[in-house]
PDB file of C-alpha atoms in Angstrom:
ATOM      1  CA  UNK A   1     -16.797  76.835 -37.512  1.00 43.00           C
ATOM      2  CA  UNK A   2     -16.872  77.858 -33.850  1.00 41.00           C
ATOM      3  CA  UNK A   3     -19.592  79.198 -31.595  1.00 42.00           C
ATOM      4  CA  UNK A   4     -18.669  82.585 -30.082  1.00 37.00           C
ATOM      5  CA  UNK A   5     -19.366  83.320 -26.429  1.00 35.00           C
ATOM      6  CA  UNK A   6     -22.096  85.892 -25.779  1.00 35.00           C
ATOM      7  CA  UNK A   7     -20.402  88.722 -23.892  1.00 30.00           C
ATOM      8  CA  UNK A   8     -23.246  91.221 -23.936  1.00 34.00           C
ATOM      9  CA  UNK A   9     -23.293  93.303 -20.785  1.00 40.00           C
ATOM     10  CA  UNK A  10     -25.793  95.388 -18.904  1.00 45.00           C
ATOM     11  CA  UNK A  11     -29.198  94.565 -17.524  1.00 50.00           C
ATOM     12  CA  UNK A  12     -30.397  91.110 -16.586  1.00 47.00           C
ATOM     13  CA  UNK A  13     -28.425  88.204 -18.027  1.00 49.00           C
ATOM     14  CA  UNK A  14     -30.050  86.640 -21.114  1.00 51.00           C
ATOM     15  CA  UNK A  15     -31.976  83.416 -20.647  1.00 53.00           C
ATOM     16  CA  UNK A  16     -29.709  80.469 -21.241  1.00 67.00           C
ATOM     17  CA  UNK A  17     -30.708  77.619 -23.498  1.00 75.00           C
ATOM     18  CA  UNK A  18     -29.499  74.098 -22.863  1.00 79.00           C
ATOM     19  CA  UNK A  19     -26.399  73.459 -24.945  1.00 88.00           C
ATOM     20  CA  UNK A  20     -26.974  70.652 -27.474  1.00 90.00           C
ATOM     21  CA  UNK A  21     -23.812  68.890 -26.293  1.00 94.00           C
ATOM     22  CA  UNK A  22     -25.231  68.649 -22.783  1.00 91.00           C
ATOM     23  CA  UNK A  23     -27.607  65.975 -24.135  1.00 90.00           C
ATOM     24  CA  UNK A  24     -25.742  64.949 -27.274  1.00 94.00           C
ATOM     25  CA  UNK A  25     -27.064  61.366 -27.495  1.00 94.00           C
ATOM     26  CA  UNK A  26     -30.656  62.523 -27.081  1.00 93.00           C
ATOM     27  CA  UNK A  27     -30.195  65.311 -29.639  1.00 94.00           C
ATOM     28  CA  UNK A  28     -28.753  62.853 -32.158  1.00 95.00           C
ATOM     29  CA  UNK A  29     -31.507  60.270 -31.587  1.00 94.00           C
ATOM     30  CA  UNK A  30     -34.115  62.955 -32.174  1.00 91.00           C
ATOM     31  CA  UNK A  31     -32.241  64.628 -35.021  1.00 92.00           C
ATOM     32  CA  UNK A  32     -30.189  63.262 -37.917  1.00 94.00           C
ATOM     33  CA  UNK A  33     -30.100  59.738 -36.438  1.00 95.00           C
ATOM     34  CA  UNK A  34     -33.816  59.485 -35.644  1.00 92.00           C
ATOM     35  CA  UNK A  35     -34.383  57.234 -38.654  1.00 85.00           C
ATOM     36  CA  UNK A  36     -33.479  54.476 -39.113  1.00 87.00           C
ATOM     37  CA  UNK A  37     -31.163  54.107 -36.088  1.00 94.00           C
ATOM     38  CA  UNK A  38     -33.334  55.085 -33.121  1.00 92.00           C
ATOM     39  CA  UNK A  39     -35.902  53.296 -31.016  1.00 92.00           C
ATOM     40  CA  UNK A  40     -38.248  55.371 -28.856  1.00 88.00           C
ATOM     41  CA  UNK A  41     -40.503  54.663 -25.892  1.00 82.00           C
ATOM     42  CA  UNK A  42     -44.124  55.415 -26.777  1.00 71.00           C
ATOM     43  CA  UNK A  43     -47.189  55.551 -24.581  1.00 56.00           C
ATOM     44  CA  UNK A  44     -50.721  56.894 -24.370  1.00 47.00           C
ATOM     45  CA  UNK A  45     -53.246  56.634 -27.153  1.00 43.00           C
ATOM     46  CA  UNK A  46     -51.975  59.550 -29.232  1.00 40.00           C
ATOM     47  CA  UNK A  47     -48.574  61.099 -29.866  1.00 42.00           C
ATOM     48  CA  UNK A  48     -49.793  64.280 -28.176  1.00 42.00           C
ATOM     49  CA  UNK A  49     -50.465  62.359 -24.949  1.00 45.00           C
ATOM     50  CA  UNK A  50     -47.046  60.810 -24.579  1.00 51.00           C
ATOM     51  CA  UNK A  51     -44.236  60.622 -27.111  1.00 62.00           C
ATOM     52  CA  UNK A  52     -41.816  58.980 -24.713  1.00 75.00           C
ATOM     53  CA  UNK A  53     -38.828  60.612 -23.069  1.00 88.00           C
ATOM     54  CA  UNK A  54     -36.351  57.794 -23.611  1.00 92.00           C
ATOM     55  CA  UNK A  55     -34.612  56.614 -26.764  1.00 93.00           C
ATOM     56  CA  UNK A  56     -31.807  54.248 -27.712  1.00 95.00           C
ATOM     57  CA  UNK A  57     -29.766  53.261 -30.709  1.00 95.00           C
ATOM     58  CA  UNK A  58     -30.334  49.923 -32.368  1.00 94.00           C
ATOM     59  CA  UNK A  59     -28.281  47.342 -30.512  1.00 91.00           C
ATOM     60  CA  UNK A  60     -25.886  46.681 -33.415  1.00 94.00           C
ATOM     61  CA  UNK A  61     -25.296  50.386 -34.152  1.00 96.00           C
ATOM     62  CA  UNK A  62     -24.266  52.097 -30.911  1.00 94.00           C
ATOM     63  CA  UNK A  63     -24.461  50.969 -27.289  1.00 89.00           C
ATOM     64  CA  UNK A  64     -26.160  54.044 -25.827  1.00 93.00           C
ATOM     65  CA  UNK A  65     -29.590  55.173 -24.671  1.00 94.00           C
ATOM     66  CA  UNK A  66     -30.654  58.654 -23.586  1.00 93.00           C
ATOM     67  CA  UNK A  67     -33.219  60.416 -21.443  1.00 91.00           C
ATOM     68  CA  UNK A  68     -34.845  63.716 -22.376  1.00 87.00           C
ATOM     69  CA  UNK A  69     -35.508  64.389 -18.701  1.00 84.00           C
ATOM     70  CA  UNK A  70     -34.047  62.987 -15.468  1.00 78.00           C
ATOM     71  CA  UNK A  71     -37.571  61.864 -14.547  1.00 79.00           C
ATOM     72  CA  UNK A  72     -37.853  59.620 -17.623  1.00 87.00           C
ATOM     73  CA  UNK A  73     -36.255  56.490 -16.163  1.00 90.00           C
ATOM     74  CA  UNK A  74     -39.615  54.691 -16.325  1.00 89.00           C
ATOM     75  CA  UNK A  75     -39.726  55.323 -20.085  1.00 90.00           C
ATOM     76  CA  UNK A  76     -36.242  53.856 -20.442  1.00 92.00           C
ATOM     77  CA  UNK A  77     -37.290  50.749 -18.513  1.00 91.00           C
ATOM     78  CA  UNK A  78     -40.327  50.375 -20.775  1.00 89.00           C
ATOM     79  CA  UNK A  79     -38.091  50.730 -23.830  1.00 91.00           C
ATOM     80  CA  UNK A  80     -35.386  48.196 -22.937  1.00 90.00           C
ATOM     81  CA  UNK A  81     -37.283  45.850 -20.625  1.00 90.00           C
ATOM     82  CA  UNK A  82     -36.752  44.704 -17.026  1.00 92.00           C
ATOM     83  CA  UNK A  83     -33.426  43.372 -15.800  1.00 92.00           C
ATOM     84  CA  UNK A  84     -31.575  44.679 -18.845  1.00 91.00           C
ATOM     85  CA  UNK A  85     -28.201  46.414 -18.914  1.00 91.00           C
ATOM     86  CA  UNK A  86     -28.011  49.664 -20.872  1.00 91.00           C
ATOM     87  CA  UNK A  87     -25.370  52.387 -21.241  1.00 92.00           C
ATOM     88  CA  UNK A  88     -26.381  55.964 -20.419  1.00 91.00           C
ATOM     89  CA  UNK A  89     -24.782  59.269 -19.510  1.00 77.00           C
ATOM     90  CA  UNK A  90     -24.876  61.181 -17.308  1.00 64.00           C
ATOM     91  CA  UNK A  91     -26.217  59.284 -14.291  1.00 70.00           C
ATOM     92  CA  UNK A  92     -28.475  61.963 -12.842  1.00 66.00           C
ATOM     93  CA  UNK A  93     -30.985  61.135 -10.139  1.00 77.00           C
ATOM     94  CA  UNK A  94     -31.186  57.419 -10.852  1.00 85.00           C
ATOM     95  CA  UNK A  95     -34.266  56.071  -9.014  1.00 88.00           C
ATOM     96  CA  UNK A  96     -34.453  53.233  -6.527  1.00 88.00           C
ATOM     97  CA  UNK A  97     -34.399  49.760  -8.019  1.00 91.00           C
ATOM     98  CA  UNK A  98     -31.817  50.575 -10.682  1.00 92.00           C
ATOM     99  CA  UNK A  99     -28.272  49.244 -10.307  1.00 91.00           C
ATOM    100  CA  UNK A 100     -24.948  50.508 -11.628  1.00 90.00           C
ATOM    101  CA  UNK A 101     -23.278  47.573 -13.369  1.00 90.00           C
ATOM    102  CA  UNK A 102     -20.156  49.453 -14.445  1.00 90.00           C
ATOM    103  CA  UNK A 103     -19.062  52.986 -15.181  1.00 86.00           C
ATOM    104  CA  UNK A 104     -16.291  55.442 -15.803  1.00 88.00           C
ATOM    105  CA  UNK A 105     -15.382  59.089 -16.338  1.00 91.00           C
ATOM    106  CA  UNK A 106     -15.185  60.660 -19.769  1.00 92.00           C
ATOM    107  CA  UNK A 107     -14.374  64.070 -21.213  1.00 95.00           C
ATOM    108  CA  UNK A 108     -15.656  65.900 -24.246  1.00 96.00           C
ATOM    109  CA  UNK A 109     -13.553  68.293 -26.310  1.00 97.00           C
ATOM    110  CA  UNK A 110     -14.747  70.769 -28.948  1.00 98.00           C
ATOM    111  CA  UNK A 111     -13.005  72.182 -31.978  1.00 98.00           C
ATOM    112  CA  UNK A 112     -11.772  75.734 -31.465  1.00 97.00           C
ATOM    113  CA  UNK A 113      -8.787  75.988 -33.825  1.00 98.00           C
ATOM    114  CA  UNK A 114      -8.264  72.652 -35.603  1.00 98.00           C
ATOM    115  CA  UNK A 115      -6.679  72.786 -39.067  1.00 97.00           C
ATOM    116  CA  UNK A 116      -8.882  70.537 -41.212  1.00 98.00           C
ATOM    117  CA  UNK A 117      -7.615  69.119 -44.492  1.00 97.00           C
ATOM    118  CA  UNK A 118      -8.267  66.072 -46.690  1.00 96.00           C
ATOM    119  CA  UNK A 119      -5.958  63.050 -46.550  1.00 96.00           C
ATOM    120  CA  UNK A 120      -5.345  61.838 -50.118  1.00 95.00           C
ATOM    121  CA  UNK A 121      -4.256  58.384 -48.948  1.00 95.00           C
ATOM    122  CA  UNK A 122      -7.370  57.839 -46.798  1.00 97.00           C
ATOM    123  CA  UNK A 123     -10.101  55.529 -48.054  1.00 97.00           C
ATOM    124  CA  UNK A 124     -13.793  55.506 -47.180  1.00 97.00           C
ATOM    125  CA  UNK A 125     -14.701  52.543 -44.971  1.00 97.00           C
ATOM    126  CA  UNK A 126     -18.028  50.778 -45.360  1.00 96.00           C
ATOM    127  CA  UNK A 127     -19.844  47.525 -44.590  1.00 95.00           C
ATOM    128  CA  UNK A 128     -17.336  45.501 -46.620  1.00 95.00           C
ATOM    129  CA  UNK A 129     -14.573  46.646 -44.260  1.00 96.00           C
ATOM    130  CA  UNK A 130     -16.410  45.688 -41.059  1.00 94.00           C
ATOM    131  CA  UNK A 131     -14.879  42.179 -40.816  1.00 92.00           C
ATOM    132  CA  UNK A 132     -11.369  43.603 -40.291  1.00 94.00           C
ATOM    133  CA  UNK A 133     -12.268  46.738 -38.281  1.00 95.00           C
ATOM    134  CA  UNK A 134     -12.788  44.777 -35.012  1.00 92.00           C
ATOM    135  CA  UNK A 135      -9.198  43.541 -35.167  1.00 93.00           C
ATOM    136  CA  UNK A 136      -7.859  47.114 -35.219  1.00 95.00           C
ATOM    137  CA  UNK A 137     -10.356  48.152 -32.529  1.00 94.00           C
ATOM    138  CA  UNK A 138      -9.319  45.226 -30.298  1.00 93.00           C
ATOM    139  CA  UNK A 139      -5.655  46.190 -30.568  1.00 92.00           C
ATOM    140  CA  UNK A 140      -6.168  49.915 -29.972  1.00 93.00           C
ATOM    141  CA  UNK A 141      -9.326  50.136 -27.797  1.00 91.00           C
ATOM    142  CA  UNK A 142     -10.715  53.479 -29.067  1.00 91.00           C
ATOM    143  CA  UNK A 143     -14.181  52.661 -27.679  1.00 86.00           C
ATOM    144  CA  UNK A 144     -17.191  50.565 -28.709  1.00 85.00           C
ATOM    145  CA  UNK A 145     -17.499  49.741 -32.401  1.00 93.00           C
ATOM    146  CA  UNK A 146     -20.369  47.453 -33.350  1.00 94.00           C
ATOM    147  CA  UNK A 147     -21.510  45.654 -36.487  1.00 93.00           C
ATOM    148  CA  UNK A 148     -23.313  48.682 -37.966  1.00 95.00           C
ATOM    149  CA  UNK A 149     -21.521  51.580 -36.276  1.00 96.00           C
ATOM    150  CA  UNK A 150     -19.977  52.331 -39.664  1.00 96.00           C
ATOM    151  CA  UNK A 151     -23.432  53.484 -40.850  1.00 96.00           C
ATOM    152  CA  UNK A 152     -23.477  56.385 -38.377  1.00 97.00           C
ATOM    153  CA  UNK A 153     -21.405  58.620 -40.629  1.00 96.00           C
ATOM    154  CA  UNK A 154     -18.249  58.851 -42.726  1.00 97.00           C
ATOM    155  CA  UNK A 155     -15.401  56.577 -41.600  1.00 98.00           C
ATOM    156  CA  UNK A 156     -11.961  56.918 -43.136  1.00 98.00           C
ATOM    157  CA  UNK A 157      -9.039  54.534 -42.947  1.00 98.00           C
ATOM    158  CA  UNK A 158      -5.410  54.241 -44.000  1.00 97.00           C
ATOM    159  CA  UNK A 159      -4.045  50.962 -45.296  1.00 96.00           C
ATOM    160  CA  UNK A 160      -0.498  49.662 -45.571  1.00 94.00           C
ATOM    161  CA  UNK A 161       0.013  46.795 -48.003  1.00 93.00           C
ATOM    162  CA  UNK A 162      -3.726  46.219 -47.903  1.00 93.00           C
ATOM    163  CA  UNK A 163      -3.944  46.027 -44.114  1.00 94.00           C
ATOM    164  CA  UNK A 164      -6.016  48.570 -42.174  1.00 97.00           C
ATOM    165  CA  UNK A 165      -3.621  50.414 -39.848  1.00 97.00           C
ATOM    166  CA  UNK A 166      -5.560  53.528 -38.792  1.00 97.00           C
ATOM    167  CA  UNK A 167      -9.105  54.858 -38.794  1.00 97.00           C
ATOM    168  CA  UNK A 168     -11.395  57.644 -37.595  1.00 98.00           C
ATOM    169  CA  UNK A 169     -14.979  58.550 -38.317  1.00 98.00           C
ATOM    170  CA  UNK A 170     -18.244  60.245 -37.441  1.00 98.00           C
ATOM    171  CA  UNK A 171     -20.415  58.891 -34.641  1.00 97.00           C
ATOM    172  CA  UNK A 172     -23.028  61.100 -32.953  1.00 97.00           C
ATOM    173  CA  UNK A 173     -24.554  63.638 -35.305  1.00 97.00           C
ATOM    174  CA  UNK A 174     -26.894  66.308 -33.983  1.00 95.00           C
ATOM    175  CA  UNK A 175     -28.088  69.595 -35.444  1.00 95.00           C
ATOM    176  CA  UNK A 176     -24.999  71.726 -36.046  1.00 96.00           C
ATOM    177  CA  UNK A 177     -22.544  69.251 -34.516  1.00 98.00           C
ATOM    178  CA  UNK A 178     -20.825  65.968 -35.379  1.00 98.00           C
ATOM    179  CA  UNK A 179     -18.696  63.790 -33.135  1.00 98.00           C
ATOM    180  CA  UNK A 180     -15.387  62.319 -34.295  1.00 98.00           C
ATOM    181  CA  UNK A 181     -14.844  58.866 -32.845  1.00 96.00           C
ATOM    182  CA  UNK A 182     -12.998  55.559 -33.253  1.00 96.00           C
ATOM    183  CA  UNK A 183      -9.719  57.440 -33.625  1.00 96.00           C
ATOM    184  CA  UNK A 184      -6.984  54.823 -33.576  1.00 95.00           C
ATOM    185  CA  UNK A 185      -3.730  53.706 -35.159  1.00 96.00           C
ATOM    186  CA  UNK A 186      -2.004  50.346 -35.089  1.00 95.00           C
ATOM    187  CA  UNK A 187       0.410  50.235 -32.109  1.00 92.00           C
ATOM    188  CA  UNK A 188       3.229  49.336 -34.514  1.00 91.00           C
ATOM    189  CA  UNK A 189       2.484  52.492 -36.536  1.00 89.00           C
ATOM    190  CA  UNK A 190       2.129  55.066 -33.785  1.00 84.00           C
ATOM    191  CA  UNK A 191       4.247  58.194 -33.939  1.00 86.00           C
ATOM    192  CA  UNK A 192       3.621  58.652 -37.674  1.00 93.00           C
ATOM    193  CA  UNK A 193       0.718  61.095 -37.239  1.00 94.00           C
ATOM    194  CA  UNK A 194      -1.810  58.761 -38.872  1.00 96.00           C
ATOM    195  CA  UNK A 195      -4.579  59.406 -36.337  1.00 95.00           C
ATOM    196  CA  UNK A 196      -4.106  63.172 -36.541  1.00 96.00           C
ATOM    197  CA  UNK A 197      -4.247  63.084 -40.343  1.00 97.00           C
ATOM    198  CA  UNK A 198      -7.499  61.165 -40.216  1.00 98.00           C
ATOM    199  CA  UNK A 199      -9.005  63.504 -37.622  1.00 98.00           C
ATOM    200  CA  UNK A 200      -8.181  66.449 -39.892  1.00 98.00           C
ATOM    201  CA  UNK A 201      -9.658  64.625 -42.898  1.00 98.00           C
ATOM    202  CA  UNK A 202     -12.904  63.694 -41.151  1.00 98.00           C
ATOM    203  CA  UNK A 203     -13.086  67.259 -39.832  1.00 98.00           C
ATOM    204  CA  UNK A 204     -12.849  68.616 -43.390  1.00 98.00           C
ATOM    205  CA  UNK A 205     -16.024  66.753 -44.350  1.00 97.00           C
ATOM    206  CA  UNK A 206     -17.829  67.957 -41.232  1.00 98.00           C
ATOM    207  CA  UNK A 207     -16.782  71.550 -41.865  1.00 97.00           C
ATOM    208  CA  UNK A 208     -18.030  71.280 -45.461  1.00 97.00           C
ATOM    209  CA  UNK A 209     -21.514  70.669 -44.022  1.00 96.00           C
ATOM    210  CA  UNK A 210     -21.195  73.815 -41.914  1.00 97.00           C
ATOM    211  CA  UNK A 211     -21.058  71.833 -38.672  1.00 97.00           C
ATOM    212  CA  UNK A 212     -18.773  72.015 -35.628  1.00 97.00           C
ATOM    213  CA  UNK A 213     -16.925  68.937 -34.487  1.00 97.00           C
ATOM    214  CA  UNK A 214     -16.350  67.480 -31.054  1.00 98.00           C
ATOM    215  CA  UNK A 215     -14.797  64.307 -29.741  1.00 96.00           C
ATOM    216  CA  UNK A 216     -14.731  62.180 -26.586  1.00 94.00           C
ATOM    217  CA  UNK A 217     -11.925  60.622 -24.592  1.00 94.00           C
ATOM    218  CA  UNK A 218     -11.577  58.640 -21.408  1.00 92.00           C
ATOM    219  CA  UNK A 219     -10.798  61.032 -18.562  1.00 94.00           C
ATOM    220  CA  UNK A 220      -7.661  59.059 -17.637  1.00 93.00           C
ATOM    221  CA  UNK A 221      -6.323  58.989 -21.208  1.00 92.00           C
ATOM    222  CA  UNK A 222      -4.055  61.962 -20.613  1.00 94.00           C
ATOM    223  CA  UNK A 223      -1.843  61.450 -23.720  1.00 91.00           C
ATOM    224  CA  UNK A 224      -4.875  61.495 -26.033  1.00 92.00           C
ATOM    225  CA  UNK A 225      -6.351  64.578 -24.356  1.00 95.00           C
ATOM    226  CA  UNK A 226      -3.031  66.417 -24.644  1.00 96.00           C
ATOM    227  CA  UNK A 227      -2.762  65.450 -28.315  1.00 94.00           C
ATOM    228  CA  UNK A 228      -6.274  66.706 -29.081  1.00 97.00           C
ATOM    229  CA  UNK A 229      -5.622  69.965 -27.255  1.00 98.00           C
ATOM    230  CA  UNK A 230      -2.362  70.430 -29.159  1.00 97.00           C
ATOM    231  CA  UNK A 231      -4.114  70.245 -32.538  1.00 97.00           C
ATOM    232  CA  UNK A 232      -6.943  72.648 -31.727  1.00 98.00           C
ATOM    233  CA  UNK A 233      -9.504  71.084 -29.385  1.00 98.00           C
ATOM    234  CA  UNK A 234     -10.590  72.563 -26.071  1.00 98.00           C
ATOM    235  CA  UNK A 235     -11.821  70.569 -23.096  1.00 96.00           C
ATOM    236  CA  UNK A 236     -15.496  71.343 -22.548  1.00 95.00           C
ATOM    237  CA  UNK A 237     -16.717  69.094 -19.745  1.00 92.00           C
ATOM    238  CA  UNK A 238     -16.368  65.840 -17.840  1.00 92.00           C
ATOM    239  CA  UNK A 239     -19.204  63.354 -17.426  1.00 87.00           C
ATOM    240  CA  UNK A 240     -19.969  59.995 -15.895  1.00 87.00           C
ATOM    241  CA  UNK A 241     -20.792  57.145 -18.254  1.00 85.00           C
ATOM    242  CA  UNK A 242     -22.522  54.151 -16.769  1.00 87.00           C
ATOM    243  CA  UNK A 243     -23.845  50.728 -17.516  1.00 90.00           C
ATOM    244  CA  UNK A 244     -27.062  50.479 -15.528  1.00 92.00           C
ATOM    245  CA  UNK A 245     -29.436  47.572 -14.991  1.00 93.00           C
ATOM    246  CA  UNK A 246     -33.161  48.229 -15.129  1.00 93.00           C
ATOM    247  CA  UNK A 247     -35.252  46.971 -12.212  1.00 93.00           C
ATOM    248  CA  UNK A 248     -37.430  43.888 -12.425  1.00 85.00           C
ATOM    249  CA  UNK A 249     -37.121  40.271 -13.442  1.00 64.00           C
ATOM    250  CA  UNK A 250     -34.478  39.756 -16.145  1.00 52.00           C
ATOM    251  CA  UNK A 251     -35.990  39.227 -19.562  1.00 41.00           C
ATOM    252  CA  UNK A 252     -32.674  39.371 -21.306  1.00 40.00           C
ATOM    253  CA  UNK A 253     -29.458  40.497 -19.679  1.00 37.00           C
ATOM    254  CA  UNK A 254     -26.752  41.910 -21.870  1.00 39.00           C
ATOM    255  CA  UNK A 255     -25.276  45.214 -22.975  1.00 39.00           C
ATOM    256  CA  UNK A 256     -27.193  46.831 -25.795  1.00 39.00           C
TER     257      UNK A 256
END
């Protein structure tokens, strides 16, 4: 499933709506992942007065927070507390008093022509597999994977003689879109196409729901970007990802 470009001509250009992927974390936290994975900032005496324009994932699920509006930094501070480190993207108009603790550049690619197909030798990964997933993640560094990240969607793995050697799964899920993440293969097993097979298999499940898939990569991971483009993904945009520290006296310092 792809989203065609509107090429209508003549007259004034149509009003443009924000693309859901421009605020993917926010869209997920207020969509399919709203319950039970999201925490929101609330204020006022009624929901109508102030529903809060900041949200974050539970700290053992996914290490990201999001703002609905660049002016909502105060809501984020209320949500996570003073002197706390939190991961957000992008870093637009960060107010005085906030500090950048760390950061980097990322890219996002979208499916335009991927061939999706099941992988008969892939197995569904769940909570019972979590004890050995960190070992594969540590050796391959596909990105953050926490204690309950596996609950975000379908994760598939390939085993060899009982040992987990490759995995991929669903992370952010927002209306109409699902992100493929944690794509990795054991360094001793690279070159066998395991990661690509798992991407195609996860994609098949996403397509069955009528959704479009996308995936992230570090901007300097040129081999991965080239691989994804070769199998049917198209680079959509670059963004800055940052660990920022809220202003105030530290209540508890640590990445969420």
